[in-house]
Coordinates of C-alpha atoms in Angstrom, one line a residue:
M1299 CA -48.9 22.1 74.7
S1300 CA -50.6 21.2 71.6
A1301 CA -50.8 20.9 67.9
Y1302 CA -53.1 22.6 65.1
T1303 CA -54.2 24.3 62.5
A1304 CA -54.8 27.5 61.0
G1305 CA -57.3 29.5 58.7
H1306 CA -57.8 28.7 54.9
S1307 CA -56.5 31.5 53.1
M1308 CA -55.1 32.9 56.2
L1309 CA -52.4 30.3 56.4
L1310 CA -49.1 31.7 55.5
L1311 CA -46.8 28.6 55.6
L1312 CA -43.5 30.9 55.8
G1313 CA -40.8 29.0 54.6
A1314 CA -42.1 25.5 56.2
L1315 CA -39.1 23.1 56.3
S1316 CA -39.3 19.0 56.1
L1317 CA -37.0 17.8 58.3
A1318 CA -37.9 14.3 58.8
K1319 CA -34.2 13.5 58.2
G1320 CA -32.9 15.3 61.2
F1321 CA -31.7 19.3 61.2
P1322 CA -31.4 21.4 59.0
V1323 CA -27.7 22.4 58.1
T1324 CA -26.6 25.1 60.0
R1325 CA -23.1 26.7 60.8
R1326 CA -22.7 27.4 64.6
T1327 CA -19.3 28.6 64.6
N1328 CA -19.8 31.9 64.0
T1329 CA -23.0 32.4 66.0
M1330 CA -21.3 30.9 69.1
S1331 CA -21.7 33.5 71.9
S1332 CA -19.9 32.9 75.2
L1333 CA -21.2 33.0 78.8
T1334 CA -20.4 35.5 81.5
W1335 CA -22.0 34.7 84.7
G1336 CA -23.5 37.3 86.9
P1337 CA -26.7 37.9 89.2
C1338 CA -30.2 37.2 87.9
P1339 CA -33.3 39.1 88.0
A1340 CA -35.0 39.3 91.2
Y1341 CA -37.8 36.7 91.5
N1342 CA -41.1 38.1 93.0
D1343 CA -42.8 35.2 94.8
T1344 CA -39.7 33.8 96.3
L1345 CA -37.4 36.2 99.2
P1346 CA -33.8 35.5 98.5
S1347 CA -33.2 33.7 101.6
A1348 CA -36.0 31.3 100.7
I1349 CA -34.2 30.0 96.7
P1350 CA -33.4 27.1 97.7
F1351 CA -29.9 27.5 95.7
P1352 CA -27.5 30.5 94.5
V1353 CA -28.5 30.6 91.1
V1354 CA -26.1 32.9 88.2
C1355 CA -27.2 34.1 85.2
A1356 CA -25.6 35.1 81.7
N1357 CA -26.9 36.7 78.2
F1358 CA -26.2 34.2 75.0
S1359 CA -26.5 36.0 72.0
V1360 CA -28.5 33.3 69.0
P1361 CA -29.7 33.9 65.3
V1362 CA -33.4 35.4 65.2
D1363 CA -33.7 32.6 62.3
W1364 CA -31.1 29.8 62.4
R1365 CA -31.6 29.5 58.6
N1366 CA -29.7 32.8 58.6
P1367 CA -27.1 32.3 61.6
N1368 CA -24.9 35.8 60.5
G1369 CA -27.9 37.9 60.6
Q1370 CA -30.0 39.4 63.1
K1371 CA -29.3 38.4 66.8
L1372 CA -31.4 38.2 69.8
T1373 CA -30.4 37.2 73.7
L1374 CA -31.5 34.8 75.7
K1375 CA -31.3 35.2 79.6
V1376 CA -29.5 31.6 80.8
G1377 CA -29.3 30.9 84.4
K1378 CA -27.3 28.4 86.2
I1379 CA -27.4 26.3 89.4
A1380 CA -23.6 25.1 90.1
A1381 CA -23.6 21.0 91.4
T1382 CA -23.8 20.5 95.4
T1383 CA -21.6 17.7 95.3
S1384 CA -17.8 17.7 95.2
T1385 CA -17.9 15.9 91.5
S1386 CA -19.8 17.5 88.9
F1387 CA -21.3 14.9 86.3
G1388 CA -21.8 17.4 83.9
T1389 CA -24.7 19.9 83.1
L1390 CA -28.3 18.6 82.9
Y1391 CA -30.5 21.4 81.0
T1392 CA -34.0 21.7 81.8
N1393 CA -37.3 23.2 80.7
P1394 CA -40.4 23.6 83.0
G1395 CA -43.0 23.6 80.2
G1396 CA -45.8 25.9 79.0
P1397 CA -44.9 27.0 76.3
G1398 CA -44.0 30.2 78.3
N1399 CA -42.8 29.5 81.2
S1400 CA -39.4 31.0 82.8
G1401 CA -36.7 29.0 83.1
I1402 CA -35.1 31.8 85.1
D1403 CA -38.1 32.0 87.2
F1404 CA -37.7 27.8 87.7
L1405 CA -34.1 28.1 88.8
Q1406 CA -35.1 30.8 91.5
S1407 CA -38.3 28.6 93.0
Q1408 CA -38.9 25.7 95.1
E1409 CA -39.9 23.6 92.3
I1410 CA -36.1 23.0 91.2
L1411 CA -35.9 20.9 94.1
A1412 CA -37.7 17.9 92.0
V1413 CA -34.9 18.6 89.5
H1414 CA -32.3 18.7 92.4
N1415 CA -33.4 15.7 94.4
S1416 CA -33.6 13.2 91.2
T1417 CA -30.1 14.0 90.3
G1418 CA -28.6 14.3 93.8
G1419 CA -26.9 17.5 93.4
A1420 CA -24.5 16.0 91.0
F1421 CA -25.2 18.2 87.7
D1422 CA -25.0 21.6 87.3
L1423 CA -28.3 22.6 86.4
V1424 CA -29.2 24.9 83.5
S1425 CA -32.2 26.5 81.9
W1426 CA -33.2 29.7 80.1
D1427 CA -35.9 31.9 79.0
P1428 CA -36.6 30.6 75.7
R1429 CA -37.1 33.1 72.7
G1430 CA -39.9 35.1 73.4
V1431 CA -40.4 34.7 77.0
G1432 CA -39.6 36.5 80.2
F1433 CA -36.0 38.0 80.4
S1434 CA -35.1 37.0 77.1
S1435 CA -35.2 39.9 74.5
S1436 CA -37.9 40.5 72.6
P1437 CA -40.7 38.7 74.7
I1438 CA -43.6 37.8 72.2
D1439 CA -46.8 39.8 74.4
C1440 CA -49.6 41.0 72.3
F1441 CA -51.3 42.9 75.2
D1442 CA -51.2 46.3 76.3
D1443 CA -50.5 45.8 80.3
R1444 CA -46.9 46.6 80.5
G1445 CA -46.2 49.8 81.9
A1446 CA -47.7 52.1 84.7
S1447 CA -50.8 53.0 82.5
P1448 CA -52.2 49.9 80.3
G1449 CA -53.3 50.4 77.2
P1450 CA -57.1 49.3 75.7
F1451 CA -55.9 45.8 75.1
T1452 CA -55.6 44.2 78.5
F1453 CA -55.1 40.4 79.3
D1454 CA -57.8 40.5 81.6
S1455 CA -60.3 42.0 79.3
W1456 CA -59.5 40.1 76.5
V1457 CA -59.8 37.0 78.3
A1458 CA -63.3 37.5 80.1
N1459 CA -64.8 38.0 76.6
L1460 CA -63.3 35.3 75.2
T1461 CA -64.5 32.7 78.6
V1462 CA -68.3 34.3 78.1
L1463 CA -68.3 33.4 74.3
G1464 CA -66.4 30.4 74.9
G1465 CA -67.0 28.7 77.8
L1466 CA -69.8 26.1 77.3
Q1467 CA -72.2 26.4 80.3
A1468 CA -73.7 23.3 81.2
P1469 CA -74.8 20.6 84.2
S1470 CA -72.7 18.7 85.5
S1471 CA -74.3 15.7 83.9
G1472 CA -73.4 17.4 80.1
P1473 CA -74.6 19.9 77.6
S1474 CA -78.6 19.5 76.8
A1475 CA -79.8 20.3 73.2
K1476 CA -80.7 24.1 74.1
D1477 CA -77.0 24.1 76.0
V1478 CA -75.4 23.3 72.6
K1479 CA -77.7 25.3 70.4
T1480 CA -77.0 28.7 73.1
F1481 CA -73.4 27.6 72.5
N1482 CA -73.4 27.4 68.9
T1483 CA -74.7 31.5 68.7
N1484 CA -71.1 32.2 70.1
V1485 CA -69.2 31.1 67.3
K1486 CA -69.0 34.3 65.1
P1487 CA -68.4 36.7 68.0
W1488 CA -65.8 34.2 69.8
S1489 CA -63.9 34.0 66.3
S1490 CA -63.9 38.0 66.2
V1491 CA -62.0 38.0 69.8
V1492 CA -59.9 35.8 68.7
E1493 CA -59.4 37.7 65.5
T1494 CA -58.4 40.6 67.6
L1495 CA -55.5 38.7 69.4
T1496 CA -54.1 37.9 65.7
S1497 CA -54.1 41.4 64.7
E1498 CA -52.8 42.7 67.8
C1499 CA -49.9 40.0 67.9
N1500 CA -49.0 41.0 64.3
Q1501 CA -48.8 44.9 65.0
K1502 CA -46.7 44.3 68.1
N1503 CA -44.4 41.4 67.0
A1504 CA -44.6 40.8 63.2
A1505 CA -41.0 39.9 63.4
Y1506 CA -40.9 37.3 65.6
L1507 CA -43.8 35.2 65.2
T1508 CA -42.5 32.9 63.0
Q1509 CA -39.4 32.7 64.7
V1510 CA -40.7 30.8 68.2
G1511 CA -41.7 27.3 67.4
T1512 CA -40.0 24.5 68.9
V1513 CA -37.5 23.4 66.0
A1514 CA -36.0 26.8 66.8
V1515 CA -36.1 26.5 70.6
V1516 CA -33.8 23.0 70.0
H1517 CA -31.5 24.9 67.7
D1518 CA -31.1 27.2 70.7
L1519 CA -30.8 24.6 73.3
V1520 CA -28.2 22.9 71.2
A1521 CA -26.1 26.3 71.0
I1522 CA -25.7 27.0 74.8
A1523 CA -24.8 23.2 75.1
D1524 CA -22.0 24.0 72.7
A1525 CA -21.1 26.9 74.7
I1526 CA -21.2 25.4 78.0
G1527 CA -19.6 22.0 77.4
G1528 CA -18.4 22.0 73.8
S1529 CA -19.5 21.0 70.4
Q1530 CA -20.7 17.4 69.7
T1531 CA -20.8 16.7 73.8
P1532 CA -23.7 14.4 74.5
I1533 CA -26.6 16.9 75.8
N1534 CA -28.7 15.6 79.2
Y1535 CA -32.0 17.2 79.5
Y1536 CA -35.2 16.7 81.9
G1537 CA -38.1 18.1 80.6
F1538 CA -41.8 18.7 82.1
S1539 CA -45.1 19.0 80.4
Y1540 CA -44.5 21.1 76.8
G1541 CA -40.6 20.5 77.9
T1542 CA -41.6 16.8 76.8
I1543 CA -42.3 18.1 73.4
L1544 CA -39.1 19.9 73.2
G1545 CA -36.9 16.9 74.5
A1546 CA -38.9 14.7 72.0
Y1547 CA -37.8 17.3 69.1
F1548 CA -34.6 17.1 70.6
I1549 CA -34.2 13.4 70.6
N1550 CA -35.5 13.3 66.8
L1551 CA -33.3 15.9 65.2
L1552 CA -30.3 15.4 67.2
P1553 CA -30.2 11.8 68.0
H1554 CA -26.7 11.3 68.2
R1555 CA -26.4 14.1 71.0
V1556 CA -28.4 12.6 73.3
G1557 CA -27.2 11.8 77.1
R1558 CA -29.3 11.5 80.3
V1559 CA -32.6 12.4 78.9
V1560 CA -35.8 12.3 81.3
L1561 CA -39.2 13.5 80.0
D1562 CA -41.7 14.0 82.7
G1563 CA -45.6 14.4 82.5
V1564 CA -45.6 13.7 78.6
A1565 CA -47.1 15.7 75.8
N1566 CA -47.7 14.0 72.6
A1567 CA -45.4 15.5 70.3
T1568 CA -47.1 14.1 67.4
Q1569 CA -50.2 15.7 67.8
S1570 CA -48.5 18.9 68.2
S1571 CA -46.9 18.7 65.0
S1572 CA -49.8 17.2 63.1
A1573 CA -53.4 17.3 64.7
S1574 CA -56.1 20.3 65.5
G1575 CA -56.0 22.0 68.9
Y1576 CA -58.8 20.6 70.0
E1577 CA -57.7 16.8 68.8
F1578 CA -54.8 17.6 71.3
F1579 CA -57.2 18.5 73.8
A1580 CA -60.0 16.0 73.7
S1581 CA -57.0 13.2 74.3
S1582 CA -55.1 15.3 76.8
I1583 CA -58.0 15.5 79.4
T1584 CA -58.7 11.8 79.4
D1585 CA -57.6 11.2 83.2
G1586 CA -58.8 14.7 84.3
D1587 CA -62.2 13.1 86.1
A1588 CA -60.3 10.1 87.5
T1589 CA -57.7 12.3 88.9
L1590 CA -60.4 14.6 90.5
Q1591 CA -61.7 11.6 92.3
Q1592 CA -58.6 11.0 94.0
F1593 CA -59.0 14.3 95.4
L1594 CA -62.3 13.6 96.7
A1595 CA -61.3 10.2 98.0
Q1596 CA -58.9 11.9 100.2
C1597 CA -60.3 14.4 100.9
A1598 CA -62.9 11.8 102.8
E1599 CA -60.3 10.1 104.3
S1600 CA -58.9 13.0 105.6
G1601 CA -62.4 14.3 107.3
P1602 CA -63.3 17.6 108.5
L1603 CA -60.1 18.2 110.4
G1604 CA -58.1 17.9 106.8
C1605 CA -60.7 18.7 104.1
A1606 CA -63.0 21.8 104.2
L1607 CA -65.8 19.9 102.6
A1608 CA -65.8 16.8 104.2
S1609 CA -67.8 15.7 107.4
S1610 CA -67.4 12.9 109.5
N1611 CA -69.5 10.7 107.8
S1612 CA -67.9 12.1 104.0
T1613 CA -67.4 9.3 101.2
Q1614 CA -65.7 9.7 97.8
S1615 CA -69.2 8.8 96.7
S1616 CA -71.1 11.8 98.6
L1617 CA -68.5 14.5 97.8
N1618 CA -68.8 13.7 94.1
A1619 CA -72.8 14.2 94.7
W1620 CA -71.8 17.2 96.4
I1621 CA -69.6 18.7 93.8
N1622 CA -72.3 17.7 90.9
Q1623 CA -75.1 19.5 92.7
L1624 CA -72.4 22.6 92.9
I1625 CA -72.2 22.6 89.0
D1626 CA -75.6 22.1 88.7
D1627 CA -76.4 25.1 91.1
A1628 CA -74.0 27.1 89.4
Y1629 CA -75.5 26.4 85.9
N1630 CA -79.2 27.3 87.4
F1631 CA -78.5 30.1 89.4
A1632 CA -75.1 32.2 88.6
P1633 CA -75.4 34.9 85.8
L1634 CA -72.8 35.1 83.2
G1635 CA -69.9 37.3 84.4
S1636 CA -70.4 36.5 88.0
G1637 CA -67.3 34.6 88.0
M1638 CA -69.2 31.7 89.7
T1639 CA -70.9 30.1 86.4
S1640 CA -70.6 26.4 86.0
F1641 CA -67.9 27.1 83.5
D1642 CA -66.0 29.4 86.4
I1643 CA -66.6 26.1 88.6
R1644 CA -65.4 23.8 86.2
V1645 CA -62.3 25.9 85.6
L1646 CA -61.6 25.9 89.6
L1647 CA -61.8 21.9 89.5
E1648 CA -59.4 21.7 87.0
S1649 CA -56.8 24.0 88.9
T1650 CA -57.7 21.8 91.7
A1651 CA -56.9 18.4 90.0
R1652 CA -53.5 19.1 88.7
A1653 CA -52.0 20.6 91.9
P1654 CA -52.2 17.9 95.0
S1655 CA -49.7 20.1 96.7
Q1656 CA -52.6 22.5 97.1
W1657 CA -55.4 20.8 97.9
Q1658 CA -56.0 21.8 101.3
T1659 CA -56.4 25.6 99.7
M1660 CA -58.2 24.2 96.7
A1661 CA -60.9 22.8 99.2
T1662 CA -61.2 26.0 100.6
N1663 CA -61.7 27.8 97.3
I1664 CA -64.7 25.2 96.7
L1665 CA -65.9 25.8 99.6
V1666 CA -66.1 29.7 99.0
A1667 CA -67.3 29.3 96.1
R1668 CA -70.5 27.1 97.4
Q1669 CA -70.8 29.6 99.6
T1670 CA -71.2 32.4 97.1
I1671 CA -73.6 30.2 94.6
S1672 CA -75.9 29.6 97.8
A1673 CA -76.1 33.3 98.2
L1674 CA -77.6 33.8 94.6
M1675 CA -80.4 31.3 95.3
P1676 CA -83.4 32.7 96.2
G1677 CA -84.6 31.4 99.5
S1678 CA -82.1 28.7 99.5
N1679 CA -81.2 26.5 102.3
T1680 CA -78.4 24.6 100.8
T1681 CA -75.6 23.3 102.9
T1682 CA -72.6 24.8 102.2
T1683 CA -70.0 22.5 103.8
S1684 CA -70.3 19.2 105.1
G1685 CA -68.9 20.4 108.5
G1686 CA -65.0 21.1 109.8
N1687 CA -62.4 23.6 109.6
S1688 CA -59.7 23.0 107.1
T1689 CA -55.8 22.8 108.5
S1690 CA -53.9 20.3 106.0
I1691 CA -55.1 17.4 103.7
R1692 CA -52.8 14.3 104.3
I1693 CA -51.9 13.9 101.0
K1694 CA -50.8 10.1 100.2
R1695 CA -47.3 10.4 98.2
A1696 CA -46.5 8.2 95.9
H1697 CA -45.0 4.9 97.0
G1698 CA -45.7 6.0 100.0
F1699 CA -42.0 7.3 100.7
S1700 CA -43.2 10.8 101.8
T1701 CA -41.7 11.4 105.0
A1702 CA -38.2 10.8 103.8
L1703 CA -38.5 14.2 100.8
P1704 CA -38.4 17.4 101.3
T1705 CA -41.4 19.7 101.0
V1706 CA -41.8 20.9 97.5
P1707 CA -44.2 23.9 98.0
R1708 CA -46.0 25.3 95.1
S1709 CA -46.2 28.7 95.9
A1710 CA -48.0 29.4 92.4
N1711 CA -49.1 28.2 88.5
L1712 CA -45.6 29.0 86.8
A1713 CA -47.6 30.2 83.9
K1714 CA -49.1 32.9 86.2
R1715 CA -45.9 33.8 88.0
S1716 CA -44.8 37.3 87.0
Q1717 CA -41.9 39.7 88.6
T1718 CA -42.6 41.9 85.4
A1719 CA -44.9 42.9 82.8
A1720 CA -42.4 40.6 80.7
Q1721 CA -43.2 37.4 82.5
S1722 CA -46.7 37.9 83.1
M1723 CA -49.7 35.3 82.2
D1724 CA -50.6 37.7 78.7
N1725 CA -46.7 37.0 77.7
N1726 CA -47.2 33.1 78.4
W1727 CA -50.6 33.2 76.7
S1728 CA -49.2 35.3 73.8
L1729 CA -46.0 33.0 73.3
A1730 CA -48.0 29.8 73.8
T1731 CA -50.5 30.5 71.0
A1732 CA -47.7 31.6 68.9
V1733 CA -45.3 28.2 69.3
L1734 CA -48.1 25.7 69.6
C1735 CA -50.0 27.5 66.3
G1736 CA -46.8 27.7 64.6
D1737 CA -45.6 24.3 65.1
S1738 CA -48.8 22.8 63.9
S1739 CA -49.1 21.5 60.0
A1740 CA -52.6 20.2 60.7
P1741 CA -55.1 20.9 57.8
P1742 CA -56.8 24.0 58.3
Y1743 CA -60.0 23.7 60.5
T1744 CA -62.5 26.2 61.4
A1745 CA -64.2 27.6 65.0
V1746 CA -67.2 25.6 64.1
D1747 CA -65.1 22.4 64.0
T1748 CA -63.7 23.4 67.6
F1749 CA -67.4 24.0 69.3
N1750 CA -68.4 21.2 68.1
S1751 CA -65.9 19.2 69.2
I1752 CA -66.2 20.8 72.6
V1753 CA -69.9 19.6 72.8
N1754 CA -68.5 16.2 71.8
T1755 CA -65.9 16.0 74.0
S1756 CA -68.6 17.1 76.5
Q1757 CA -70.7 14.0 76.0
T1758 CA -68.2 11.3 75.2
V1759 CA -64.4 12.2 77.3
S1760 CA -65.6 14.6 80.0
S1761 CA -68.8 16.8 81.5
I1762 CA -66.3 18.4 83.9
F1763 CA -63.7 19.3 81.8
A1764 CA -64.3 19.4 78.0
P1765 CA -66.5 22.8 78.9
F1766 CA -63.7 25.2 78.4
L1767 CA -61.6 23.9 75.8
A1768 CA -62.6 26.7 73.4
V1769 CA -60.5 29.3 76.0
Q1770 CA -57.1 27.2 75.8
P1771 CA -54.2 29.2 73.5
E1772 CA -54.0 25.8 71.3
V1773 CA -57.4 25.8 70.3
T1774 CA -57.0 29.3 69.2
C1775 CA -55.3 28.0 66.2
S1776 CA -58.2 28.1 64.1
N1777 CA -58.1 31.5 63.7
W1778 CA -54.2 31.9 63.5
P1779 CA -52.4 32.3 60.5
Y1780 CA -48.7 32.6 61.1
R1781 CA -46.3 28.9 61.0
A1782 CA -43.1 28.9 62.2
V1783 CA -40.1 29.1 59.4
Q1784 CA -38.7 25.7 60.5
R1785 CA -41.1 22.7 61.7
Y1786 CA -40.7 18.8 62.0
S1787 CA -43.4 16.7 62.2
S1788 CA -42.1 12.6 62.0
P1789 CA -40.4 10.5 62.4
W1790 CA -40.8 10.1 66.5
D1791 CA -38.6 7.0 66.8
A1792 CA -35.4 8.6 67.8
K1793 CA -34.1 5.2 65.5
T1794 CA -30.1 6.3 65.8
I1795 CA -30.6 7.6 69.8
A1796 CA -27.1 7.2 71.6
N1797 CA -28.0 6.6 75.1
P1798 CA -31.6 5.5 75.9
I1799 CA -34.4 7.9 77.9
V1800 CA -36.4 7.7 80.5
I1801 CA -40.4 8.5 80.4
I1802 CA -42.2 9.5 83.6
G1803 CA -46.0 9.6 83.7
N1804 CA -48.2 10.0 86.7
T1805 CA -51.4 7.5 87.3
F1806 CA -53.1 10.1 87.4
D1807 CA -52.7 13.4 85.4
P1808 CA -55.4 15.5 84.0
V1809 CA -53.2 17.6 81.6
T1810 CA -50.6 14.8 80.0
P1811 CA -52.5 11.3 80.7
L1812 CA -50.1 8.3 81.1
H1813 CA -51.3 7.0 77.9
M1814 CA -49.1 9.8 76.4
A1815 CA -46.2 8.5 78.4
K1816 CA -46.7 4.9 77.5
E1817 CA -47.2 5.7 74.2
L1818 CA -44.0 7.4 73.7
V1819 CA -42.2 4.4 75.1
R1820 CA -43.8 2.3 72.4
I1821 CA -42.7 4.5 69.9
L1822 CA -39.0 5.0 70.8
N1823 CA -38.8 1.3 71.4
S1824 CA -40.2 0.2 68.4
N1825 CA -37.3 -0.5 66.5
G1826 CA -36.3 -3.5 68.6
K1827 CA -34.0 -1.9 70.8
R1828 CA -35.1 -0.1 74.4
S1829 CA -34.6 3.4 73.6
A1830 CA -36.8 4.3 76.5
A1831 CA -37.9 3.0 79.8
L1832 CA -41.2 3.9 81.3
I1833 CA -41.8 5.0 85.2
Q1834 CA -45.2 5.3 86.4
H1835 CA -45.2 7.5 89.0
D1836 CA -48.0 6.2 91.2
G1837 CA -49.1 9.9 92.5
S1838 CA -51.9 12.2 91.3
G1839 CA -51.5 15.9 89.8
H1840 CA -49.5 17.2 86.7
T1841 CA -45.9 16.1 86.7
T1842 CA -44.3 14.2 89.6
W1843 CA -42.9 17.7 91.5
E1844 CA -46.7 17.5 92.7
E1845 CA -46.3 14.5 94.6
P1846 CA -42.7 13.5 94.9
S1847 CA -41.7 10.1 95.7
L1848 CA -38.0 8.8 96.8
C1849 CA -38.9 5.7 94.7
T1850 CA -38.8 7.5 91.7
Q1851 CA -36.4 9.8 92.7
T1852 CA -34.0 6.8 93.6
L1853 CA -34.6 5.5 90.4
L1854 CA -33.5 8.6 88.2
R1855 CA -30.3 9.5 90.6
A1856 CA -29.6 5.9 89.5
Y1857 CA -29.9 6.7 85.6
F1858 CA -28.5 10.4 85.9
T1859 CA -25.1 9.2 87.7
N1860 CA -24.6 5.7 86.2
G1861 CA -26.6 5.3 83.4
S1862 CA -28.8 2.7 85.0
L1863 CA -32.2 2.0 83.3
P1864 CA -34.9 1.3 85.2
A1865 CA -37.2 -1.5 84.8
D1866 CA -40.5 -0.7 83.4
T1867 CA -42.7 0.1 86.3
L1868 CA -45.6 -1.0 84.3

């Protein structure tokens, strides 16, 4: 979900296009592919009986390079859930984020209930594995994890090296001068690790690294919509996380095709196209600490019967002190490579903040980490728990409507789901790097700039979340030489948009903070007309599917079915 640059003379501006005035002229008539629906690839995390709705799939052919529509083709895997009402309002296209998340997995997962419930089942739901992802042909994969006998360059070993070198070890208060000095000695070896990825990606995916940018994915979306609904018909779209960047590209490149569009968990498309990875990351974690505090407050309120970390007299403040002590003990006693360093604890806390539906489990995981670190402390009698056994954390659903909603469980992070090697985390990381780095037109920057930003962000934005900035795909763009052959940089106000859209931001989102949603609404409404409405979803976690709200779903149903634009819920 970000934006970046890459290095110096390595920068390859392969046919970069200025798209400020709209889509490049491309003939679609000769590239049209029909869709013949049939069974979908199996979904590993959910038994067929647990899949919420019947899903059918089809293959769809698109050009590798949309500048040459009659040239080499690749195949996208497209999935569809039929409307469950007697009358369909048409097709709603959806993207679950990433970049690199599988739309086919998304349709077969419980998370699709978030979309279904927001439309009342009145639309056919269509998603797809974007180019380079999962079940689509030629997935971007830079690692040797496929098959029964993995090769030497595996994702686990590579990311372990990146973590040891790029993870800033620091106490809860933030890095000391000594910590910064130690951290900076890792710049060169960290760069070498990243450059190994670049080399492996080039060897395995050279023909496609410049062809998976967001502009190309918009082309694919429009081609699929043309095949299903007809050319020049309005396109309805619901995007989550990175899917909001895809949505922002779509409404600006083809404003006349905009139908009903909802962007949920807004990432900053302006930065994704023009800023460095570390700049984007610094702005994306601004609500991280506040979201973590929501977890601690609800843990204290739930007490020992609801939260493994709580005792009968726990408060948000006491639990926060307990978490800080956990980080400090990890910093002082856990050796590198133990999986329990201060960096590792911060990764666990970030995973906790983004997923309220997993807070019971995450509380138990944090407690296990506490126990493990205590065992590393010589002669320690540190209290490992405040008392109580975990059963379930009572989560306050947004606006208090939880009892009227079906449960939307999270079986795993979509980014880490895998039914085959083509859908594994290594594919996700590889594809995310190619897309996020490839989209960027940021000026060249170096690994030194990245490391300096990590330290500064740790001191000024979040001492909890900033230290693991250097192990995010987008931040490795300082060493990534490939750029998408088609890119877009501005404007973002969609002046001639055919229909107003809805923007949703959670009050507490550690990945896509509310201020990004508000800023996009401001930009879209800057021309004196109401092109966008804002729903501030009073929940925690990353996107609204974490804490669904009947209030939000009622507003969205009205918008999708009759075009009623909600009043801004500021």
